[in-house]
Tab-separated table of C-alpha atoms in Angstrom:
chain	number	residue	atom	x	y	z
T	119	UNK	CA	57.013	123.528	73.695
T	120	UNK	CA	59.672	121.105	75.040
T	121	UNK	CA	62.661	122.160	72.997
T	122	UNK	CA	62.132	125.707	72.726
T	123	UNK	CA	61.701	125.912	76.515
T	124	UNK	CA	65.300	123.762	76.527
T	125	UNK	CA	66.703	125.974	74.175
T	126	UNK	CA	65.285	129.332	76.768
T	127	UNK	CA	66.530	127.770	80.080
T	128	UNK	CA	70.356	127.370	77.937
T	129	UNK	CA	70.183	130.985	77.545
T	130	UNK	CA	69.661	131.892	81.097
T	131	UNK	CA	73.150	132.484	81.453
T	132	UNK	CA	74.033	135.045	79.185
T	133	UNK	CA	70.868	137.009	80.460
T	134	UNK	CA	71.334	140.393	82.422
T	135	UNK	CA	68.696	140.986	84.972
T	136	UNK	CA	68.513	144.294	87.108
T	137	UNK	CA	66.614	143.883	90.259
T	138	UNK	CA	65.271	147.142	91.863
T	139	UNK	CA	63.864	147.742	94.980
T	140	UNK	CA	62.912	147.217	98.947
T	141	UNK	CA	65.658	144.891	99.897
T	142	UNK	CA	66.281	143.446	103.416
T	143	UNK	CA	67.753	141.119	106.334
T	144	UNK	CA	65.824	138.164	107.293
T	145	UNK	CA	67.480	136.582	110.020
T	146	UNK	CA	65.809	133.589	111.931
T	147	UNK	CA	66.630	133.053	115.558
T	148	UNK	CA	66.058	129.452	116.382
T	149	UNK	CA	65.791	128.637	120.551
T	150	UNK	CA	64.222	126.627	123.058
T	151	UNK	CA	61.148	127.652	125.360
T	152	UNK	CA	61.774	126.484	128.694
T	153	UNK	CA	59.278	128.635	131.031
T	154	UNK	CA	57.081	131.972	130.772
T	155	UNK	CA	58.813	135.035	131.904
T	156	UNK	CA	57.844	136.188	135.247
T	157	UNK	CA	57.696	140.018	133.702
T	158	UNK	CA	54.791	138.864	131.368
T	159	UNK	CA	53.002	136.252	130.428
T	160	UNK	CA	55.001	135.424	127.516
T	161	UNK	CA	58.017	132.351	126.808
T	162	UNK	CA	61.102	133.133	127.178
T	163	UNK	CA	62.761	131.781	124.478
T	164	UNK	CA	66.599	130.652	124.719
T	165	UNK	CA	68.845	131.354	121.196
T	166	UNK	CA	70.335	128.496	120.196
T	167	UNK	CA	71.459	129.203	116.533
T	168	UNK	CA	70.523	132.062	114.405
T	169	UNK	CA	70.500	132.002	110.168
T	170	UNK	CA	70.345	135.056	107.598
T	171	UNK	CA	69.292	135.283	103.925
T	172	UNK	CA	68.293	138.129	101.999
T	173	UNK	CA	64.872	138.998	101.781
T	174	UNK	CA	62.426	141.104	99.994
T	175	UNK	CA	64.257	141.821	96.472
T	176	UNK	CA	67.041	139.990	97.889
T	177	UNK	CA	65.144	136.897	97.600
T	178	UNK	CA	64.618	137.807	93.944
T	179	UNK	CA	68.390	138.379	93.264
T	180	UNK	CA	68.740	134.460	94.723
T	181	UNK	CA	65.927	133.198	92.716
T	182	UNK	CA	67.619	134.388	89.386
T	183	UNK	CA	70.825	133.772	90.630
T	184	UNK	CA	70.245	129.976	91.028
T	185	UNK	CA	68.861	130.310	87.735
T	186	UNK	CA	72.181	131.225	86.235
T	187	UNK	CA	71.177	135.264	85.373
T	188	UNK	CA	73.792	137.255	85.458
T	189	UNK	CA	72.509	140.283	88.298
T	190	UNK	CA	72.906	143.236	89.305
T	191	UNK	CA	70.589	145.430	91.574
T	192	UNK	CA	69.596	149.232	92.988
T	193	UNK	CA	68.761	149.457	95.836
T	194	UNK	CA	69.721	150.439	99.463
T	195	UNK	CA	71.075	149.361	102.853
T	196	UNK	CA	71.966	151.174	105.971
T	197	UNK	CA	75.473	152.082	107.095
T	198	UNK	CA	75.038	149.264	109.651
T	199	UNK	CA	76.054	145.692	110.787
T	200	UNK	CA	72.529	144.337	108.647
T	201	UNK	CA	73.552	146.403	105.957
T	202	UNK	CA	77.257	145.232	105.450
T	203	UNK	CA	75.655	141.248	105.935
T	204	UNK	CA	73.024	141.699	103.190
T	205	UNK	CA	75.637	142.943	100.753
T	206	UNK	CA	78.423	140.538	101.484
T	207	UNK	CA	75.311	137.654	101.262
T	208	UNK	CA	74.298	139.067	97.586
T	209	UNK	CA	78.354	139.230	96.484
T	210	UNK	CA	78.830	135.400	97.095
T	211	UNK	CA	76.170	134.889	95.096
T	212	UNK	CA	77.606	135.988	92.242
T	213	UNK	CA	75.587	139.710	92.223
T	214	UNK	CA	77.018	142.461	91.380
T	215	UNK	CA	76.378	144.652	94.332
T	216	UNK	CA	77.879	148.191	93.344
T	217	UNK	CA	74.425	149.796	93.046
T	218	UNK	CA	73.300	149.168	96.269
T	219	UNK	CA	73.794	152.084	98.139
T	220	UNK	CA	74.578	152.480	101.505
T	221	UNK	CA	72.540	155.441	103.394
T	222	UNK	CA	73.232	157.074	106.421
T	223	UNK	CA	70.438	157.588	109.277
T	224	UNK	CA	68.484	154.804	107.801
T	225	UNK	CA	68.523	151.646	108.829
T	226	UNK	CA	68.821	148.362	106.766
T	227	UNK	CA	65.216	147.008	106.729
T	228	UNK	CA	65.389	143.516	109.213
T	229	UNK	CA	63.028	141.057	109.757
T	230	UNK	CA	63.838	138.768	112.298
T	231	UNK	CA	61.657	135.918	112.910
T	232	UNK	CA	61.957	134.252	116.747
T	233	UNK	CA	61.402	130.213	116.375
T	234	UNK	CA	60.769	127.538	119.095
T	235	UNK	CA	59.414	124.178	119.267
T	236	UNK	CA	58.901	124.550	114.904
T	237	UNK	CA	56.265	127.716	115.565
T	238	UNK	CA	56.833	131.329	115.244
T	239	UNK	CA	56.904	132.652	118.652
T	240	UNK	CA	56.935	136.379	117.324
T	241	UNK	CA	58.439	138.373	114.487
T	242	UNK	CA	60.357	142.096	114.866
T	243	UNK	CA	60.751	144.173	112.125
T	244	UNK	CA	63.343	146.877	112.087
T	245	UNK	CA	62.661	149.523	109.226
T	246	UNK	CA	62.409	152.916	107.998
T	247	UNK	CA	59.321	153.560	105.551
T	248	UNK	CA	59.861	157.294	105.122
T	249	UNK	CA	60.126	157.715	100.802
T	250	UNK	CA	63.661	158.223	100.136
T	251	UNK	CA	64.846	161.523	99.369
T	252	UNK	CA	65.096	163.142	96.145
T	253	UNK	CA	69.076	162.711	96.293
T	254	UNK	CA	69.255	159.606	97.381
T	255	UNK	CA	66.230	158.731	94.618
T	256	UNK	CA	68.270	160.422	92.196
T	257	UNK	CA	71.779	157.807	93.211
T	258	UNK	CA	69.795	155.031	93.036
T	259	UNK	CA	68.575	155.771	89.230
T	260	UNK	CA	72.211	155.455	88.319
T	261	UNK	CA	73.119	152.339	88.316
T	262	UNK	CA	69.758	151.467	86.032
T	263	UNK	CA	70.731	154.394	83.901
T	264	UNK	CA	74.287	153.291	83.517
T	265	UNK	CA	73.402	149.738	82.491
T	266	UNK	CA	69.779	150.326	80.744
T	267	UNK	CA	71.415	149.670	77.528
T	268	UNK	CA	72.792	146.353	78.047
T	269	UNK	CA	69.938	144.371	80.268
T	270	UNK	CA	67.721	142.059	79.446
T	271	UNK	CA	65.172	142.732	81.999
T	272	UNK	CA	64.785	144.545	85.106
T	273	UNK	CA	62.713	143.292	88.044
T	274	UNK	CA	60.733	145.553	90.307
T	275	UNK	CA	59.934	144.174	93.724
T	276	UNK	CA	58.283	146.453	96.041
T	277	UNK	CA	57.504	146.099	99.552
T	278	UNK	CA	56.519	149.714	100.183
T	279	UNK	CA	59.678	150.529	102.242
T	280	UNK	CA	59.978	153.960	100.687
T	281	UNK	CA	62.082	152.105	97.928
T	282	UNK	CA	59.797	152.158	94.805
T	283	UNK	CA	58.073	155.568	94.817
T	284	UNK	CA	56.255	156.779	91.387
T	285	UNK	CA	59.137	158.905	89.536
T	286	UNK	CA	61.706	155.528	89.605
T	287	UNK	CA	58.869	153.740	88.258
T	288	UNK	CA	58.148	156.471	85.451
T	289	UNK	CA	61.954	155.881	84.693
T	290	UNK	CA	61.950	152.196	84.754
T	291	UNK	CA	58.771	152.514	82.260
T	292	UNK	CA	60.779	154.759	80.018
T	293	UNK	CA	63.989	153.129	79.996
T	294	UNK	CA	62.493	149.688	78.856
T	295	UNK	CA	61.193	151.517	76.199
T	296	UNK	CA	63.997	152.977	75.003
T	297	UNK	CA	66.190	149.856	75.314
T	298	UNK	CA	64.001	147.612	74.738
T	299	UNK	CA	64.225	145.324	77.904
T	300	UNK	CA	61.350	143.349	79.559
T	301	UNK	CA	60.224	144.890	82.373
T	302	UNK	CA	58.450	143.041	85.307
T	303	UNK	CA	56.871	144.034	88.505
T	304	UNK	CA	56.155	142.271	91.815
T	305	UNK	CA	53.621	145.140	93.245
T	306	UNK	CA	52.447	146.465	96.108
T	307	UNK	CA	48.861	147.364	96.487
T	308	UNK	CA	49.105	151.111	97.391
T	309	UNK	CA	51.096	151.752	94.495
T	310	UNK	CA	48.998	150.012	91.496
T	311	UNK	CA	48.452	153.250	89.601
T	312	UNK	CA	51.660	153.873	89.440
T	313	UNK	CA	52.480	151.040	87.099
T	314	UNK	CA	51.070	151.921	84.209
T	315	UNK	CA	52.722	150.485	80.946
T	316	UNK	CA	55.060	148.121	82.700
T	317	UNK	CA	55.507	145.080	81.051
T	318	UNK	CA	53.911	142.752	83.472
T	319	UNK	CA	52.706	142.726	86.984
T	320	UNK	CA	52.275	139.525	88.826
T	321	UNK	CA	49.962	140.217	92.024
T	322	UNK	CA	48.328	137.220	93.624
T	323	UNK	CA	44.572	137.240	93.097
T	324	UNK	CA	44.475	138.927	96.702
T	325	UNK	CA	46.368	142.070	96.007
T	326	UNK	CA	44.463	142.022	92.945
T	327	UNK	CA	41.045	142.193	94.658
T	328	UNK	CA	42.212	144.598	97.560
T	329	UNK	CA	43.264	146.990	94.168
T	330	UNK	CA	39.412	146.439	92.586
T	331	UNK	CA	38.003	146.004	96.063
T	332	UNK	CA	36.404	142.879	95.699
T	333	UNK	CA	37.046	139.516	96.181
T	334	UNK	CA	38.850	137.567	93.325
T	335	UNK	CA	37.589	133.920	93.758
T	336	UNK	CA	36.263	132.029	90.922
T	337	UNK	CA	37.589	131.701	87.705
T	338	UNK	CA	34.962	134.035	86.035
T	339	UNK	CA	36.049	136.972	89.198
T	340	UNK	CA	39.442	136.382	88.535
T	341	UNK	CA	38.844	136.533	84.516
T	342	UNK	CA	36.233	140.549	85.236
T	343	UNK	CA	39.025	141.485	87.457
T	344	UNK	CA	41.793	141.007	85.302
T	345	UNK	CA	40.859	142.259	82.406
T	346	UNK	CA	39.712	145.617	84.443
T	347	UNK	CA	43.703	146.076	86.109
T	348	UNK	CA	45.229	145.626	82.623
T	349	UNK	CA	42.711	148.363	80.783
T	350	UNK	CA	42.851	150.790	83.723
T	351	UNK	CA	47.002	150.007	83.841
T	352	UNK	CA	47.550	149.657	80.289
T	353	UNK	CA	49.735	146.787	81.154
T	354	UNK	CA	51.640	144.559	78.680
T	355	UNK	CA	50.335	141.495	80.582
T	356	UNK	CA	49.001	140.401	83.847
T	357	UNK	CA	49.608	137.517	85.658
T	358	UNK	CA	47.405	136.645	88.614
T	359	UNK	CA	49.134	133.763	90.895
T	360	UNK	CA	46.191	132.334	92.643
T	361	UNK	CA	47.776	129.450	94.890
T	362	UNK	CA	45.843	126.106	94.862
T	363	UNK	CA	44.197	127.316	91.477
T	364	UNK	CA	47.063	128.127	89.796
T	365	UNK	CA	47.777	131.119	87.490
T	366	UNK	CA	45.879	133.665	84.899
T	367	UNK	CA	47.240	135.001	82.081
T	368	UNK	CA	46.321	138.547	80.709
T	369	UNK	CA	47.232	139.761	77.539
T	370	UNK	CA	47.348	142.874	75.924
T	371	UNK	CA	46.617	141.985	72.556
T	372	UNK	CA	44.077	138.947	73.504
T	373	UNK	CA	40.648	139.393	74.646
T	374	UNK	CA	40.688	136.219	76.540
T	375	UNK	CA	42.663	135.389	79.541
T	376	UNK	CA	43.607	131.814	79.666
T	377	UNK	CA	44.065	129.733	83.358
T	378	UNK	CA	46.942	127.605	84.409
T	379	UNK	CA	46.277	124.652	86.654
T	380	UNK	CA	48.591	124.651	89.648
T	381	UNK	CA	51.600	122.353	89.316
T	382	UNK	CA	52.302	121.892	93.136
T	383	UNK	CA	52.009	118.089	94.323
T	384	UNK	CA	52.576	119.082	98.034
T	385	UNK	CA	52.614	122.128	99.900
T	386	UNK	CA	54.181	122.625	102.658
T	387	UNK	CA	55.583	126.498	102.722
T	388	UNK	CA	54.465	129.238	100.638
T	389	UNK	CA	57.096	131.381	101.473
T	390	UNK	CA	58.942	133.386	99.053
T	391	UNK	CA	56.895	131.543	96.042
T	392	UNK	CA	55.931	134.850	94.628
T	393	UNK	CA	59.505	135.521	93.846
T	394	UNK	CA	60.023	132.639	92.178
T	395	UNK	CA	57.339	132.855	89.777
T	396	UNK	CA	58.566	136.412	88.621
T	397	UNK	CA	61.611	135.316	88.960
T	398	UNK	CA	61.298	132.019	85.969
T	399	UNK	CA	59.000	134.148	84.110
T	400	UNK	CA	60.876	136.844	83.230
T	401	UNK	CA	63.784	135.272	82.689
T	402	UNK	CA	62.538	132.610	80.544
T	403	UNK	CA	60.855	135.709	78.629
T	404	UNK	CA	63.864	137.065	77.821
T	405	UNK	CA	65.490	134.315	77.263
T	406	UNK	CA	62.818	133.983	73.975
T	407	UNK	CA	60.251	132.036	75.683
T	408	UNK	CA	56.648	132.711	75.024
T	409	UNK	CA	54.053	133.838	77.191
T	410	UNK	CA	52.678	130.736	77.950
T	411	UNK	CA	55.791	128.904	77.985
T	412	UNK	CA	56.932	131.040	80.561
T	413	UNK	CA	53.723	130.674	82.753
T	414	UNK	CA	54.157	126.943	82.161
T	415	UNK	CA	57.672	127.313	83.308
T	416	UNK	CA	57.215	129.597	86.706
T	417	UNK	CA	53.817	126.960	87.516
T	418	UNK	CA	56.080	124.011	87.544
T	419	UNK	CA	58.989	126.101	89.171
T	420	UNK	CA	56.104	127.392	91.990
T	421	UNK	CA	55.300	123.409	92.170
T	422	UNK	CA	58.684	122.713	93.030
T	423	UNK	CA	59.618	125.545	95.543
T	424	UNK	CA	55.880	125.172	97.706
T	425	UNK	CA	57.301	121.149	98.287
T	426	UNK	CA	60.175	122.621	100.944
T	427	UNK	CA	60.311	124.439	103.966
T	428	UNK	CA	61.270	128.349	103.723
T	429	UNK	CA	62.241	130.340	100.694
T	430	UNK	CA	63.407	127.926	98.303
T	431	UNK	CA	64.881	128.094	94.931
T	432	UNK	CA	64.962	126.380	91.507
T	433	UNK	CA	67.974	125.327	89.511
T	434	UNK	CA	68.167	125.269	85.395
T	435	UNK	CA	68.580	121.496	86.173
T	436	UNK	CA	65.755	121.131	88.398
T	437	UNK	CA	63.066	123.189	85.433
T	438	UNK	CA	64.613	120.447	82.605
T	439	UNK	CA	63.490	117.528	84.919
T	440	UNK	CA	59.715	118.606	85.028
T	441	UNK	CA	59.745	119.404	81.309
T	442	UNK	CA	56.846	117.074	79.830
């Protein structure tokens, strides 16, 4: 496993990854809480820095970015301040940012996040979750039309923003089959039955069991529950991420699914994890990798981004040092 998983991670580089989908500001205000406000009994909390990164699929483009993946994206921003900041974040990155299209009378989604004292004081979310319209849909089909022929894989993260709607995912579905690319999915809950013959989906095992409407606990649940998503989806493969338990594998063309023990020593922030795992898997899947290698690969790389505080990322360097 060692030296073909050496060999993958070399080829990161020269892979082409679309990423397509809800993509956003999140911007962390850090201040000071001094009193309570004399309007309402709430702190009043004094800015005394403030940070942004991209979020949502944006935190997907950094994932495979720090990977070495070549990337480009479609998606959208608003013709505003958030807008211009997101795309300017995702150039300097190395992303190629001409399919993200910038729409009038809708807003760039923006989370920001108020901090004091190390706690989240409160969070306010700026979006618009209307489902785009059919011209705007059509615009942002282009730039996956225009480059279907050269990727490697395309990423779809959806945060049911009004981003990923069923006919983009009908074309994503039909594209990978005609070109032949590896086609992953991050999903949202309310639109499971739309991705049906995508490559893989990677809910955790509570999206999973909000879809089946059950709880997803054990390892026999998880195993039932599985194996029911990827015959009603007729999905490639399935992988569940199940946090302190680790990861299960569905396969298409296996009757079993096979569990992953966690890799994570310490954990100290969850956040943006989920990324990161679809991130290293389907990279190192199209970068030859098999199946398992690749869930070995996003475990240790979920290990490794759980140990820090916030949304971290994983270098090529950093997934040859936990090789075995």
């Amino acid at each position: 496993m060692s030296n073909n998983l050496k060999a993958a991670i070399s080829r990161f580089a020269d892979r082409r990854v679309l990423v397509v989908g809800d993509f956003m500001l999140d911007e962390y205000v850090h201040g000071t809480v001094e009193r309570i406000s004399p309007e309402a009994p709430v702190p009043v909390v004094v800015e005394r820095s403030a940070n942004h990164v991209p979020g949502g699929a944006g935190n997907v483009v950094r994932n495979l970015r720090a990977l070495g993946a070549q990337v480009s994206v479609a998606g959208t921003v608003g013709s505003d301040e958030a807008g211009q900041r997101l795309r300017e974040m995702m150039a300097k990155m190395g992303c190629d940012t001409t399919g993200l299209a910038r729409l009038e009378g809708r807003p760039t989604t923006r989370k920001t996040r108020i901090i004091a004292a190390r706690q989240q004081v409160c969070r306010l979310d700026r979006e618009d979750l209307r489902p785009l319209d059919p011209d705007d849909r059509t615009a942002l089909l282009e730039p996956l039309r225009r480059e279907a022929k050269h990727l490697s894989a395309v990423i779809i993260s959806d945060y049911d923003k009004g981003v990923v709607v069923r006919e983009l995912i009908e074309e994503c579905v039909a594209l990978a089959r005609e070109h032949n690319f590896f086609l992953a999915v991050d999903p949202q809950v309310t639109h499971f039955e739309h991705y049906r013959g995508v490559g893989v989906l990677t809910p955790n095992h509570h999206e999973a069991g909000r879809y089946l409407g059950r709880r997803l606990d054990s390892d026999d649940e998880v195993a039932r529950g599985g194996a029911e998503i990827l015959e009603r989806l007729k999905a490639r493969q399935l992988l569940i991420t199940r946090g302190e338990k680790g990861m299960t594998l569905f396969r298409s063309d296996r009757p079993d699914c096979e569990h992953f023990p966690t890799m994570a020593r310490e954990v100290f922030d969850v956040t943006g994890a989920g990324d990161t795992v679809i991130s290293v898997f389907t990279l190192a899947v199209a970068a030859g990798a098999s199946l398992e290698e690749a869930v070995f690969l996003s475990n240790r790389a979920a290990g490794l981004v759980v140990a820090h505080v916030g949304a971290a990322t994983v270098s090529p360097d950093d997934l040859l040092a936990v090789l075995p």
